[in-house]
XYZ file of N, CA and C in Angstrom:
678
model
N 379.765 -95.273 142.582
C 378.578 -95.703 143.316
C 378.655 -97.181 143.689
N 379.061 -97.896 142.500
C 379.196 -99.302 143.226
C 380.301 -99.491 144.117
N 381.303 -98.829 144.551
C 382.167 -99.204 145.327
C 381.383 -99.190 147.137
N 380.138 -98.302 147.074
C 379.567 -98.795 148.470
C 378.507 -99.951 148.497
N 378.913 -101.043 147.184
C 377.905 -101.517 147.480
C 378.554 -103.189 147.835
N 377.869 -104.089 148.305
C 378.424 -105.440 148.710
C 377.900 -106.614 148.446
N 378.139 -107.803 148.317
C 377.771 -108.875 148.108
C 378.386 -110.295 148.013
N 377.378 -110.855 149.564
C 377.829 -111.904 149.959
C 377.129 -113.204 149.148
N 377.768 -114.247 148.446
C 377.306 -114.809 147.365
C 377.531 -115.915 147.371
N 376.746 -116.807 146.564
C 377.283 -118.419 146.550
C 376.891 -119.413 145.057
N 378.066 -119.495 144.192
C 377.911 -120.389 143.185
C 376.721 -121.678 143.038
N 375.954 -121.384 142.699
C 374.493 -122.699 142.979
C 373.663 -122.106 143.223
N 373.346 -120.982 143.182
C 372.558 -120.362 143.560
C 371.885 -119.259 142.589
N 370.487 -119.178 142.400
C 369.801 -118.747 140.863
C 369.499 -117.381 141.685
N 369.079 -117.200 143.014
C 368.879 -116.073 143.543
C 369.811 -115.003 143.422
N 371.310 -115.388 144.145
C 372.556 -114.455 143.932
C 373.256 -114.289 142.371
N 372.486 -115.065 141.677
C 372.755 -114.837 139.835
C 372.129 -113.488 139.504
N 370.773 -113.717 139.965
C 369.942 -112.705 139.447
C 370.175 -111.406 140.120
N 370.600 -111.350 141.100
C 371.577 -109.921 141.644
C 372.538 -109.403 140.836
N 373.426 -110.751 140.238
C 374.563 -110.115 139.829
C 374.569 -109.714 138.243
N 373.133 -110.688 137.882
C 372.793 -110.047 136.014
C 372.376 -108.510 136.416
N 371.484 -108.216 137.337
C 371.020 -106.701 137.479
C 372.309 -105.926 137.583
N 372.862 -106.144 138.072
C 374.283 -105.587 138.602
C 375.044 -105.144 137.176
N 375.394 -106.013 136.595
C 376.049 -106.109 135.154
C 374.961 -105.202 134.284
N 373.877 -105.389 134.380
C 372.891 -104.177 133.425
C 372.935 -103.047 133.584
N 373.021 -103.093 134.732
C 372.770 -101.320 135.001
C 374.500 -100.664 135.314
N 375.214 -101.376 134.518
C 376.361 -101.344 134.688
C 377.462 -100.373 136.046
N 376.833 -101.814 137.354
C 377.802 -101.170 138.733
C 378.477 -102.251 138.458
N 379.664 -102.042 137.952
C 380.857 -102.681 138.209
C 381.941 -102.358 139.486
N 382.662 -103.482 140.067
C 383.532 -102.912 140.973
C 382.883 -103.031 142.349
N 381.518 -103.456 141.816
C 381.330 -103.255 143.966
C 381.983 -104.517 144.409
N 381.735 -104.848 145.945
C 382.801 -105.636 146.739
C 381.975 -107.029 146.880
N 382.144 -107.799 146.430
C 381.868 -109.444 146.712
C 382.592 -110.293 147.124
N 382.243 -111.448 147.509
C 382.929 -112.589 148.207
C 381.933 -113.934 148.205
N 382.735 -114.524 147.376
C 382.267 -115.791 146.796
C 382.576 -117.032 148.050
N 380.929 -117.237 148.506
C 381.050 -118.389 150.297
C 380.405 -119.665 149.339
N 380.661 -120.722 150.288
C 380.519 -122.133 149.716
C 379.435 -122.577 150.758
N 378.320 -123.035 150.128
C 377.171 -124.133 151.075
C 377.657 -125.452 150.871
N 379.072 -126.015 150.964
C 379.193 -127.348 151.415
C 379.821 -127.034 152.674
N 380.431 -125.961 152.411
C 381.622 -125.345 153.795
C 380.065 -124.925 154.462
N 379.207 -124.451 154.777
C 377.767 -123.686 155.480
C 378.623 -122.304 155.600
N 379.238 -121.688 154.750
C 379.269 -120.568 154.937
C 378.498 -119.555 154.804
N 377.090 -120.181 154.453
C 376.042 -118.761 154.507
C 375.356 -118.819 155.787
N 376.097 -119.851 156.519
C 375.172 -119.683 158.389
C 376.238 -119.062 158.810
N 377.198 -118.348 158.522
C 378.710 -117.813 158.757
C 377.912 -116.415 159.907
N 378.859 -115.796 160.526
C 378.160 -114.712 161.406
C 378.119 -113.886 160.316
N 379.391 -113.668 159.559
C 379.550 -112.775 158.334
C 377.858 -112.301 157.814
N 377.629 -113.589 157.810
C 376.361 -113.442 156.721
C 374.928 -112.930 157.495
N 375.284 -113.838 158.800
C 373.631 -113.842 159.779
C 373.923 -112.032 160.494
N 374.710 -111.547 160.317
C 374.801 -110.011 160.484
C 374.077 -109.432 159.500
N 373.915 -109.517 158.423
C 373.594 -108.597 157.397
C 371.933 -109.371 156.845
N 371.941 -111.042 157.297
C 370.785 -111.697 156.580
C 370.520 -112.526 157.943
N 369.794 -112.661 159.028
C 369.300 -113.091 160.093
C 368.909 -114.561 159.866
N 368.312 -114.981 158.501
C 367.778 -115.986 157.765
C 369.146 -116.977 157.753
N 370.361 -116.451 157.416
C 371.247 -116.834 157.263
C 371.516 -117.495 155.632
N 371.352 -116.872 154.819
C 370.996 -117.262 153.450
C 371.762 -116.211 152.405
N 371.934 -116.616 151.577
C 372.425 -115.638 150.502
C 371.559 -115.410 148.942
N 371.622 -114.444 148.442
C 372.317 -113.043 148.719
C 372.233 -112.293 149.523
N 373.047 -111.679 150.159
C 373.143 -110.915 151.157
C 373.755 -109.467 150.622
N 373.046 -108.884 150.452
C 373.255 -107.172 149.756
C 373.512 -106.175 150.803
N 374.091 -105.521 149.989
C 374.127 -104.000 150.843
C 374.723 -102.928 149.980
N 373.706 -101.934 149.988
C 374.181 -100.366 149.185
C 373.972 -99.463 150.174
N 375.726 -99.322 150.914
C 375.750 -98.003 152.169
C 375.099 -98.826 153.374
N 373.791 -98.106 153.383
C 373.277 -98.376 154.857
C 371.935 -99.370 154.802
N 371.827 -99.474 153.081
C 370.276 -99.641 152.834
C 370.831 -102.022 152.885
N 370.030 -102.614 153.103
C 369.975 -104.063 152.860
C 369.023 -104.422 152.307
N 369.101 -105.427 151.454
C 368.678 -106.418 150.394
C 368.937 -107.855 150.271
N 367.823 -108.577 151.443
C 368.565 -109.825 151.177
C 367.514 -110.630 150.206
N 366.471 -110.208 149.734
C 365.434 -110.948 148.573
C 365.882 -110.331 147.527
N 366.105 -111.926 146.721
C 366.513 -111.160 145.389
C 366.316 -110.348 144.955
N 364.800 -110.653 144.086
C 363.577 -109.881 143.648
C 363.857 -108.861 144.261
N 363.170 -108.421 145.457
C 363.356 -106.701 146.053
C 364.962 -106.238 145.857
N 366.175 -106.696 146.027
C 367.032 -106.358 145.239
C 367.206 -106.084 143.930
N 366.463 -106.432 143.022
C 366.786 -106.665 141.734
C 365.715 -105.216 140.905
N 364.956 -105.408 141.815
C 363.756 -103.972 141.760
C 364.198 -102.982 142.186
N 365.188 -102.995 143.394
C 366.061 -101.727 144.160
C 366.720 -101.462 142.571
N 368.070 -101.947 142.707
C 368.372 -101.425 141.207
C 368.380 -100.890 140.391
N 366.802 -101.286 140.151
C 366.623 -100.208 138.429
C 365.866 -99.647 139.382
N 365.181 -98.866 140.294
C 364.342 -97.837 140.424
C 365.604 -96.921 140.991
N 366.489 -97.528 141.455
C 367.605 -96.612 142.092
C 368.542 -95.912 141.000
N 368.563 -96.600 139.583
C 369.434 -96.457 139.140
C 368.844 -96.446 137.776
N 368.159 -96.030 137.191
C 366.772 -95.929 136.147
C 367.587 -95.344 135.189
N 368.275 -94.164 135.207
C 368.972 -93.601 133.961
C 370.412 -94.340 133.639
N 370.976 -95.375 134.642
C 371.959 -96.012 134.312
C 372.110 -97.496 133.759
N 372.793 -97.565 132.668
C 372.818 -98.892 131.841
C 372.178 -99.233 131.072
N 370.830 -100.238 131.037
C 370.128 -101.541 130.617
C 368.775 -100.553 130.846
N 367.541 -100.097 130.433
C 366.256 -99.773 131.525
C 365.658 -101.653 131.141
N 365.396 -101.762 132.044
C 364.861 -102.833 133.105
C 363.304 -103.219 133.083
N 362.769 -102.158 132.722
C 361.297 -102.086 132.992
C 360.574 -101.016 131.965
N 359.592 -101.889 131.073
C 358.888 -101.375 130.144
C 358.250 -100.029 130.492
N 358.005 -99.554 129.003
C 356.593 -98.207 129.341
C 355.399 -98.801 129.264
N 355.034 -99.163 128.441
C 353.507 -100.243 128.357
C 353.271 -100.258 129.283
N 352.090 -99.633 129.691
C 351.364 -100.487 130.861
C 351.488 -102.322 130.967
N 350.910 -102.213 129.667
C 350.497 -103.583 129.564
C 352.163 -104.889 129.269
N 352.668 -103.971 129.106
C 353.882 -104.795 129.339
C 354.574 -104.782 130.567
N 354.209 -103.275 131.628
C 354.624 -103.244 132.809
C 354.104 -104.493 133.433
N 352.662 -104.589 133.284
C 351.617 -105.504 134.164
C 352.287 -107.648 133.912
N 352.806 -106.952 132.929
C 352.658 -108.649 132.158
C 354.179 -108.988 133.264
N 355.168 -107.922 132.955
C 356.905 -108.263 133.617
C 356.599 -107.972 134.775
N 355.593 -107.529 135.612
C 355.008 -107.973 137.212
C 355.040 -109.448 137.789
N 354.061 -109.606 136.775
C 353.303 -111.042 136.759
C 354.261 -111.972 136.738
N 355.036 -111.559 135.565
C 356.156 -112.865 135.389
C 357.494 -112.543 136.643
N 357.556 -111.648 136.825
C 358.426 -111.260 137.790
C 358.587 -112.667 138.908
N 357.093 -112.366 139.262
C 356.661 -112.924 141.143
C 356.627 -114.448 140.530
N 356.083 -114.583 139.422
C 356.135 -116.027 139.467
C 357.451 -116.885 139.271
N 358.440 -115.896 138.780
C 359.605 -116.833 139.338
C 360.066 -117.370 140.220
N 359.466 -116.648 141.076
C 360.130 -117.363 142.571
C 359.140 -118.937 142.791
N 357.884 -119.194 141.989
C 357.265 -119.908 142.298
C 358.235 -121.293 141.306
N 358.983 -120.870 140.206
C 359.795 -121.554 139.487
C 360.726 -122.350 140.339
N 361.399 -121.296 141.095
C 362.799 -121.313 141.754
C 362.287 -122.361 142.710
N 361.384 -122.470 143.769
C 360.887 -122.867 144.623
C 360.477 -124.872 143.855
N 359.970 -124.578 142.976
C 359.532 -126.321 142.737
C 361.017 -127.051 142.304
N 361.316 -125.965 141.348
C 362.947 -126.714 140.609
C 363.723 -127.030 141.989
N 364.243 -126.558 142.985
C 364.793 -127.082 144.305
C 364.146 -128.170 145.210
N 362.951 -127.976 145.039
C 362.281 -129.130 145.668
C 362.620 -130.986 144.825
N 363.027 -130.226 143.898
C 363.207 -132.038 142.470
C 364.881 -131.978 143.417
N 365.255 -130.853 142.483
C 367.295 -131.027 142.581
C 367.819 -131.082 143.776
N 367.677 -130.467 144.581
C 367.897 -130.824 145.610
C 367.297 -131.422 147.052
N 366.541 -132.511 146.261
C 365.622 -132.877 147.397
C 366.309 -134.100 148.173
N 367.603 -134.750 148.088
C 368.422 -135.519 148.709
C 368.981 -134.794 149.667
N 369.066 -133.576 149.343
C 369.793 -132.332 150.268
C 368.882 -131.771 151.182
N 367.950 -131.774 150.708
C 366.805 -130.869 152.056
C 366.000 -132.157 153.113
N 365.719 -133.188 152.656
C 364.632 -134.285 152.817
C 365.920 -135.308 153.798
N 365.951 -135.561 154.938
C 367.032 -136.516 155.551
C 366.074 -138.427 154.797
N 367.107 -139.209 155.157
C 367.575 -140.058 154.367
C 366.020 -141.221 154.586
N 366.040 -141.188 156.478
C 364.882 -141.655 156.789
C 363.216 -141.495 156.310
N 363.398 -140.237 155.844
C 362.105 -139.346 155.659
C 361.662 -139.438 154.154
N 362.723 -140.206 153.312
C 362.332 -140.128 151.751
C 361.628 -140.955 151.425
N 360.220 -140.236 150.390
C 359.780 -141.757 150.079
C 359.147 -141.460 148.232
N 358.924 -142.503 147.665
C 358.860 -142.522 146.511
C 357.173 -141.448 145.761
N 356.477 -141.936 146.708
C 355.084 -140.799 146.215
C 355.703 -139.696 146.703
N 356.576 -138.757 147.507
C 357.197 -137.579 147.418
C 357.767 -137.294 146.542
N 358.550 -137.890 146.073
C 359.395 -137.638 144.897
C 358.765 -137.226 144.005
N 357.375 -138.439 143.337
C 356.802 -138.111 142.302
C 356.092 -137.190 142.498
N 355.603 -136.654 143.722
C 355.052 -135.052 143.686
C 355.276 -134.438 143.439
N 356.546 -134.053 143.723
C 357.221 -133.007 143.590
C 357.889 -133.327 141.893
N 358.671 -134.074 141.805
C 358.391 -134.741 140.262
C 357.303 -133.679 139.119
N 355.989 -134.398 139.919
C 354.776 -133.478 138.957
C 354.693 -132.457 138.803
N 354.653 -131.903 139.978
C 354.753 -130.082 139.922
C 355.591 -129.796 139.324
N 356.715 -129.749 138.949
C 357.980 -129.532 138.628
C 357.316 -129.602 137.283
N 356.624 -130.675 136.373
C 356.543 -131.055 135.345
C 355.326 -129.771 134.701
N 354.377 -129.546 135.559
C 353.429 -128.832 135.622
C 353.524 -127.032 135.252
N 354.554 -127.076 136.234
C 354.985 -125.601 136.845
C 356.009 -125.749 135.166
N 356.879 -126.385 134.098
C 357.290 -126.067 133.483
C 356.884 -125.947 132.126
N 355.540 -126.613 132.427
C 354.792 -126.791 131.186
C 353.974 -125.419 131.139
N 353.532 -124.358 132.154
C 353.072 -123.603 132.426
C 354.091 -123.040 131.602
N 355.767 -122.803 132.027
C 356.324 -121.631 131.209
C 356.362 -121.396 129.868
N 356.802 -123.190 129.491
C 356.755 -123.311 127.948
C 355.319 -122.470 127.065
N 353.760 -122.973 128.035
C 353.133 -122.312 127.408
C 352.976 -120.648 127.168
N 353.465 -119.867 128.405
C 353.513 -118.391 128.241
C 354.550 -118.053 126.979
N 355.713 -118.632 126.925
C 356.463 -118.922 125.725
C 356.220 -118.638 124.364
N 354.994 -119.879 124.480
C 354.614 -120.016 123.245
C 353.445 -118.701 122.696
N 353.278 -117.790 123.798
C 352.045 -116.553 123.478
C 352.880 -115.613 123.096
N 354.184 -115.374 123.219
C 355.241 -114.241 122.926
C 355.453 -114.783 121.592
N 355.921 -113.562 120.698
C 356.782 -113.497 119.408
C 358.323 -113.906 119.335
N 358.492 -114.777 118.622
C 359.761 -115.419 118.330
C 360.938 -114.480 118.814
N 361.837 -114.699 119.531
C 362.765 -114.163 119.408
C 362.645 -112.904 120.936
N 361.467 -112.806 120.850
C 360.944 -111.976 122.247
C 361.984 -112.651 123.409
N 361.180 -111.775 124.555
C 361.421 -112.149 125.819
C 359.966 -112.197 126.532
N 360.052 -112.372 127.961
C 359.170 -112.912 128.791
C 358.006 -111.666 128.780
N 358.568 -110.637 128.934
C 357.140 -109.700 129.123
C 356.946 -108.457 127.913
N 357.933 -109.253 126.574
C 357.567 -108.073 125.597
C 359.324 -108.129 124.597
N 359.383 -106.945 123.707
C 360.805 -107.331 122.752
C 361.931 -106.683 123.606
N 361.683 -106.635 124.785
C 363.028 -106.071 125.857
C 363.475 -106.868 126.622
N 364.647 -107.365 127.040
C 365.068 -107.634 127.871
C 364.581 -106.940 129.028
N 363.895 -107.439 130.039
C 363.687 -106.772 131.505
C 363.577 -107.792 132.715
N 362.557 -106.783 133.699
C 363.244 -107.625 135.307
C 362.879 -108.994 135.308
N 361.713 -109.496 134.655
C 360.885 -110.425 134.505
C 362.359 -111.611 133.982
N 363.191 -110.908 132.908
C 364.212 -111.840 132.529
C 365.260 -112.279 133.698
N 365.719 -111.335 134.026
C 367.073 -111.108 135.094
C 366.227 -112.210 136.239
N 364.629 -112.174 136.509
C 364.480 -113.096 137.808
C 364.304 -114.726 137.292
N 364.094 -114.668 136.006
C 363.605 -116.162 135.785
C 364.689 -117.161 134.907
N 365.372 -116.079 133.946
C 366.638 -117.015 133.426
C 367.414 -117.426 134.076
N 368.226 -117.557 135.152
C 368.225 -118.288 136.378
C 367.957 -119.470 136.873
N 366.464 -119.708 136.772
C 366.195 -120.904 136.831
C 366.159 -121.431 135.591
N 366.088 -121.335 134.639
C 366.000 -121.774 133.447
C 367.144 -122.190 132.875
N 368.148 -121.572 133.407
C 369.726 -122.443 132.949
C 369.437 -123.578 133.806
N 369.662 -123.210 135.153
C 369.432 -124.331 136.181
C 369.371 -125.717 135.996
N 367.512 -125.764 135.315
C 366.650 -126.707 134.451
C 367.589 -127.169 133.273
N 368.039 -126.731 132.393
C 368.938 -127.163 131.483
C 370.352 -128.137 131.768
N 370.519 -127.495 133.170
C 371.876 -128.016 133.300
C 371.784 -128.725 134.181
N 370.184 -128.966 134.710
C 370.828 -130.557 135.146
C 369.744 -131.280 134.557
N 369.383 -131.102 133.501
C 369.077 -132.286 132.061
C 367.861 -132.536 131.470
N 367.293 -131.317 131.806
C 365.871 -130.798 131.165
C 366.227 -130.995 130.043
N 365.134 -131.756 129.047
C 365.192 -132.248 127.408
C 364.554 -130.886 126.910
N 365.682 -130.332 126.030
C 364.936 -129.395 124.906
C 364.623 -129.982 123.903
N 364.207 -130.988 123.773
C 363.293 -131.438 122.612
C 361.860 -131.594 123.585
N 361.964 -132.121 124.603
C 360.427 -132.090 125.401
C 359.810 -130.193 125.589
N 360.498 -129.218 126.090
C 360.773 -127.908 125.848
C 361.026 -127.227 125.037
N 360.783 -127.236 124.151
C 361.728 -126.732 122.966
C 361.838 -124.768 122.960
N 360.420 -124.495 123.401
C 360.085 -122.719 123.874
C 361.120 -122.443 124.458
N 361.462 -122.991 125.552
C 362.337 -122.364 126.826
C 364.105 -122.909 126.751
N 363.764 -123.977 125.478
C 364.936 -124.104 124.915
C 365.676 -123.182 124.331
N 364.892 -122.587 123.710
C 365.237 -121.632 122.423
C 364.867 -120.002 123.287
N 364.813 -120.047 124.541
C 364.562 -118.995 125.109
C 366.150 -118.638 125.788
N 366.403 -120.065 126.384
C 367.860 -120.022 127.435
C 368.526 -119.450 126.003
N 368.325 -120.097 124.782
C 369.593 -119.900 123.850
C 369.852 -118.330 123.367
N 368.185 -117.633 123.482
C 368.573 -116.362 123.188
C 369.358 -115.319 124.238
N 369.226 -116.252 124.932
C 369.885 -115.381 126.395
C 371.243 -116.026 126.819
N 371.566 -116.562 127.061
C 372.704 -117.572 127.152
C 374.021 -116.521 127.440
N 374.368 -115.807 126.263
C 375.545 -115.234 125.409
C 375.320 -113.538 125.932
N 374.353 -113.068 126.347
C 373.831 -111.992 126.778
C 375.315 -111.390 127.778
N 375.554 -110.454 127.711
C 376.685 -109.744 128.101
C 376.210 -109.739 129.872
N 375.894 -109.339 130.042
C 375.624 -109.610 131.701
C 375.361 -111.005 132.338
N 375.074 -112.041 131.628
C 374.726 -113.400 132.058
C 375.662 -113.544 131.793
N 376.734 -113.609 130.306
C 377.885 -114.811 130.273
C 378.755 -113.961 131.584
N 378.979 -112.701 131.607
C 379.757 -112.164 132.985
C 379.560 -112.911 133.995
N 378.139 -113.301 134.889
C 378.270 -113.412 135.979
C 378.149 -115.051 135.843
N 378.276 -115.768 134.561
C 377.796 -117.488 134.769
C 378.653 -117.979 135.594
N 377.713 -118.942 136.173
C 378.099 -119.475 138.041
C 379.890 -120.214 137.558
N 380.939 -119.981 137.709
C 382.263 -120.177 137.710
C 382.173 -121.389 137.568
N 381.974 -122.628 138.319
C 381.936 -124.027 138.565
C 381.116 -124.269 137.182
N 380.276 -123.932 136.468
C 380.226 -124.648 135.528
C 380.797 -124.883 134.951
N 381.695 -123.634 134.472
C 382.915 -123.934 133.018
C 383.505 -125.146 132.918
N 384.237 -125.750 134.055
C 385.039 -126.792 133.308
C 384.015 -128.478 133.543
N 382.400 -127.895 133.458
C 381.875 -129.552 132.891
C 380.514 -129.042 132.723
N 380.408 -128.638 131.463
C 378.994 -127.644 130.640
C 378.103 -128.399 130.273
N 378.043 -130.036 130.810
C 377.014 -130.584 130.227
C 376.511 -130.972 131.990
N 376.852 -130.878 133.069
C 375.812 -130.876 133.927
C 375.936 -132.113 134.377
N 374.291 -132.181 135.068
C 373.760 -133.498 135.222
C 372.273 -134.334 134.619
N 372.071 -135.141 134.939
C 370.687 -135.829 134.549
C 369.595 -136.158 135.342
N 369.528 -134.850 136.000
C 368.657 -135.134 137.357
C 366.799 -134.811 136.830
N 366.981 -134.017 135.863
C 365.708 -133.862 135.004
C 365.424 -134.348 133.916
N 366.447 -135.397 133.272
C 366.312 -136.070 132.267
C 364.752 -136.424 131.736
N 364.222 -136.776 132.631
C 363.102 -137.493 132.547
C 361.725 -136.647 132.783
N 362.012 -135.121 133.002
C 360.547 -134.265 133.587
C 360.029 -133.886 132.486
């Protein structure tokens, strides 16, 4: 089954991670990828604007069907593939409702953490100014203090929407290495410290960890200070 499936991908990227942890869970090994570079702009490549119009990656495909949002990729998956691998998604209602919730708000994660890290990259040189920074700065500070506290309402050792690994994980650990690795203090964090750590080593994450980290695992210091 995974051999009809595809994926156009790019190292730096927490969106095409979280494709490829689902991927590794529900164990499709073997489908066809190709690892493109955003210094080269190979995700404005035609390659890519064929399959993703946006011109962005991940860029999915199973057969005939496309997936270029993570999330709705990552949900394709386990509803497609429910008896295979990892299950993904609680019985609890109330744990269904909770790994909803946390689901969607990752993207609201993904979205502030890029606005800090790469805001030399999106913002041209003329246009930067110091009360931007610290806005975005705040939110960032805000939006992580929010996670730490959901954190702190779960049982030790848990995960985000209950004692399972599910989708809620696969969309938000992602950003949460991210945050770590470029110099989020786990002593200011210590919840989401000890959250990356339970996950870290996880058989589908250490598989797909972004290649370019390995040879310099301590990052940068671009969050030192949030």
């Amino acid at each position: 089954m995974a051999k009809s499936m595809s994926l156009l991908w790019a190292a730096g990227s927490a969106p095409c991670w979280r494709v490829m942890i689902a991927l590794e869970e529900k164990k499709l090994h073997g489908y066809k990828h190709k690892l493109l570079s955003f210094e080269k702009m190979e995700h404005k490549s035609q390659e890519v604007l064929e399959i993703n119009p946006r011109g962005q990656v991940p860029a999915f495909k199973h057969g005939d069907n496309t997936l270029n949002e993570s999330s709705a990729a990552c949900l394709y998956l386990e509803n497609q593939f429910k008896s295979q691998g990892n299950k993904l998604t609680p019985d609890s209602p109330a744990e269904q409702a909770l790994m909803y919730q946390r689901l969607m708000e990752g993207v609201n994660l993904t979205d502030v953490l890029n606005s800090v890290i790469y805001y030399d990259w999106f913002v041209p040189e003329g246009e930067r100014h110091d009360l931007a920074v610290k806005r975005t700065r705040d939110a960032l500070t805000t939006e992580l203090q929010l996670w730490e506290g959901y954190l702190q309402k779960v049982a030790a050792g848990s995960y985000l929407a209950g004692g399972a690994f599910s989708l809620a994980d696969v969309i938000v650990f992602p950003n949460v290495a991210y945050a770590f690795r470029f110099g989020l203090s786990a002593g200011r964090y210590p919840k989401l410290a000890k959250y990356y750590s339970l996950l870290k080593d996880r058989p589908s994450i250490k598989t797909s960890w972004p290649p370019h980290w390995t040879p310099s695992p301590h990052g940068y210091e671009i969050l030192k200070d949030i």
